[in-house]
Amino acid sequence: MTVFGKACLESVNRHCLPKTVKQWHPCFVDLESRMTTAVLPNLDPALIPISEKVRNGKRLSLDDGHVLYETKDLWTVLELAKMVRDRMHPGVAYYNINRHLNYTNICALSCKFCEFARKKGDDGEYTRDIEYIKEEGRKAVESGATEMHIVGGLSPYLPFEYYTDMLKALTEVAPNVHLKAFTAVELVHLARIAKVYKKDDIKSGVRWVLERLMEAGLGSLPGGGAEVFDERVHKEAFKTKIGAHEWLDVHLVAHELGLNTNCTMLYGHVDKREERLRHMEILRRSQDQALHRLGYEGDAEGYIAKGVPESEEITAPVITLTGEGATLPTPSMSSKGGYYQTITPLPFFPDGSELEHLSGPAGVENLRTIAVTRLMLDNFPHVKAFWIMQSLSMAQVMLEAGADDIDGTVVWYDITKAVGEGTHQETTERDLIVAINEAGYEAVERDTLYRRVERDGSEWRVL
Ligand code: V47
């Protein structure tokens, strides 16, 4: 138990939680607080002012994020993230019944962290035809899936119509299955192959593409391709991929069109912790803008990081959803615009990539990153511990450290493979429920938009 445990928190507040760090300096420590540190010898006083902000639903600064990342008092960081997560999603954790579909692994890019991409003629290169894709749609219906998560490489060999045909074919065979498809990177590529891409006006081309894809059945955007929004990291690890501005523009246009989107952070390769924190700052400012469009008012005095270029252009006030009684956005607000639903931190898998010499992050770093993400991204409704990349056991533990979602049954997954696994990486609904229940939460099946699902075998409806 740490000082911020639910039961303990109130008593700490009443008796000894000091208002400033100064009071925790040894010269100022009173008897009560000395007793607290005696019971909790690892308590880091630097976390006290941060806990005050967290308790009051205030935005944390990049310096606070730095403390959360560097402190030796990991348990308090986890406990703070759990406090926020429990406040936002009391008693529940989410999963879904889904299928991932990777339609091609041919990719014009050569990102150093990627093990998935192939060039035409390489061993194992593939492009799925529409019949194959339809069959996947039928299997999704048979298995009762509510979502297909569809992403692929940037193939120079596929015309724009392939993408609209794919969505139309899936809508035909699986009309009730939500199509969460195409990362921002793919959408910019689609604008290029449709010849509507303009370097100085990315938004208009992407809008054209998204409108066509929505007509064909697109339901929302997954969060891939964000990596870490930083020029240095971009140059070093994924130079030819779109940068932060373009990624954000795509999501901005999607939100304007009423589509909900997700986002990710691929960490633990050439990135530094401070660069991850800046990535989080940029994302939460982008979400401020989306929530402001939905009518959230926010805190005009709230902390805004200086010197983070992508966030400087955003004029929305700071909007947090972590305070007591905050209302989370719902799909019914989508008539005014979409928003980011979920942030999924993705730990780097080195095997088979050009960065294989790096070790990649391990359990403690992953656990801490989930917690820091929950605490920093105070306006994101959900934090996902993607079990495919975290392992189901770690994803379960992460439910105690800020995560409220572990993704779904998945079935096929080709982007990363756990040691000894091929692309068939499936888990059962039962295993997901057991993992969530064992962590002490009610397992709630959700659809892509986080509406509760009521199910009878493969038949389902949203509540
Ligand atoms: O865009 C690529 C990343 C992403 C590696 O939106 C790698 O709900 C780790 O975006 N090690 C695809 N990661 C996955 C993704 C995702 C997953 C689950 C849920 C959602 C969602 C989105 O995987 C890519 C890239 O950022 N990636 N290579 C690697 N070696």
Short mmCIF file of N, CA, C and O in Angstrom, two decimals, residues 52 86 93 103 127 150 192 200 208 214 302 315 344 355 406 413:
data_model
loop_
_atom_site.label_atom_id
_atom_site.label_comp_id
_atom_site.label_asym_id
_atom_site.label_seq_id
_atom_site.Cartn_x
_atom_site.Cartn_y
_atom_site.Cartn_z
N GLU A 52 -1.21 16.44 -5.68
CA GLU A 52 -2.20 17.50 -5.45
C GLU A 52 -2.89 17.87 -6.76
O GLU A 52 -4.10 18.00 -6.83
N ASP A 86 -9.43 4.85 -12.11
CA ASP A 86 -10.61 4.39 -11.36
C ASP A 86 -11.67 5.50 -11.29
O ASP A 86 -12.86 5.23 -11.24
N ALA A 93 -13.24 -2.57 -16.81
CA ALA A 93 -12.18 -2.52 -17.84
C ALA A 93 -12.78 -3.09 -19.12
O ALA A 93 -13.67 -3.94 -19.08
N TYR A 103 -3.72 -5.95 -45.06
CA TYR A 103 -4.07 -6.26 -46.47
C TYR A 103 -2.86 -6.36 -47.38
O TYR A 103 -2.91 -7.00 -48.42
N THR A 127 -0.19 -9.38 -50.95
CA THR A 127 -1.26 -8.38 -51.09
C THR A 127 -2.55 -9.18 -51.18
O THR A 127 -2.66 -10.08 -52.01
N ILE A 150 -8.04 -2.52 -39.71
CA ILE A 150 -7.42 -2.78 -41.01
C ILE A 150 -6.28 -1.81 -41.28
O ILE A 150 -6.50 -0.59 -41.36
N ARG A 192 -1.91 10.75 -52.18
CA ARG A 192 -0.90 10.81 -53.27
C ARG A 192 -1.35 9.97 -54.46
O ARG A 192 -1.32 10.45 -55.59
N ASP A 200 1.52 21.82 -49.75
CA ASP A 200 1.24 22.99 -48.90
C ASP A 200 -0.20 23.03 -48.40
O ASP A 200 -0.61 23.97 -47.74
N TRP A 208 -10.67 14.93 -49.03
CA TRP A 208 -11.24 14.28 -50.22
C TRP A 208 -11.20 12.75 -50.03
O TRP A 208 -12.17 12.06 -50.26
N MET A 214 -15.38 7.24 -46.23
CA MET A 214 -16.56 7.22 -45.34
C MET A 214 -17.79 6.75 -46.13
O MET A 214 -18.59 5.95 -45.64
N GLY A 302 -4.86 27.03 -17.60
CA GLY A 302 -4.18 25.73 -17.46
C GLY A 302 -2.81 25.71 -18.12
O GLY A 302 -2.55 26.47 -19.05
N THR A 315 -5.37 27.02 -30.23
CA THR A 315 -5.82 28.12 -29.37
C THR A 315 -6.81 27.67 -28.29
O THR A 315 -7.20 28.47 -27.45
N THR A 344 -2.65 4.43 -27.15
CA THR A 344 -2.04 3.10 -26.94
C THR A 344 -0.52 3.24 -27.02
O THR A 344 0.03 3.41 -28.12
N LEU A 355 16.84 -2.02 -36.21
CA LEU A 355 17.30 -1.59 -34.88
C LEU A 355 17.39 -2.78 -33.92
O LEU A 355 17.26 -2.63 -32.70
N ILE A 406 -7.81 -3.50 -22.90
CA ILE A 406 -6.70 -4.39 -23.30
C ILE A 406 -6.81 -4.84 -24.76
O ILE A 406 -6.15 -5.78 -25.17
N TYR A 413 -2.20 -11.12 -36.49
CA TYR A 413 -1.49 -9.86 -36.30
C TYR A 413 -0.08 -10.00 -36.85
O TYR A 413 0.68 -10.87 -36.43
#
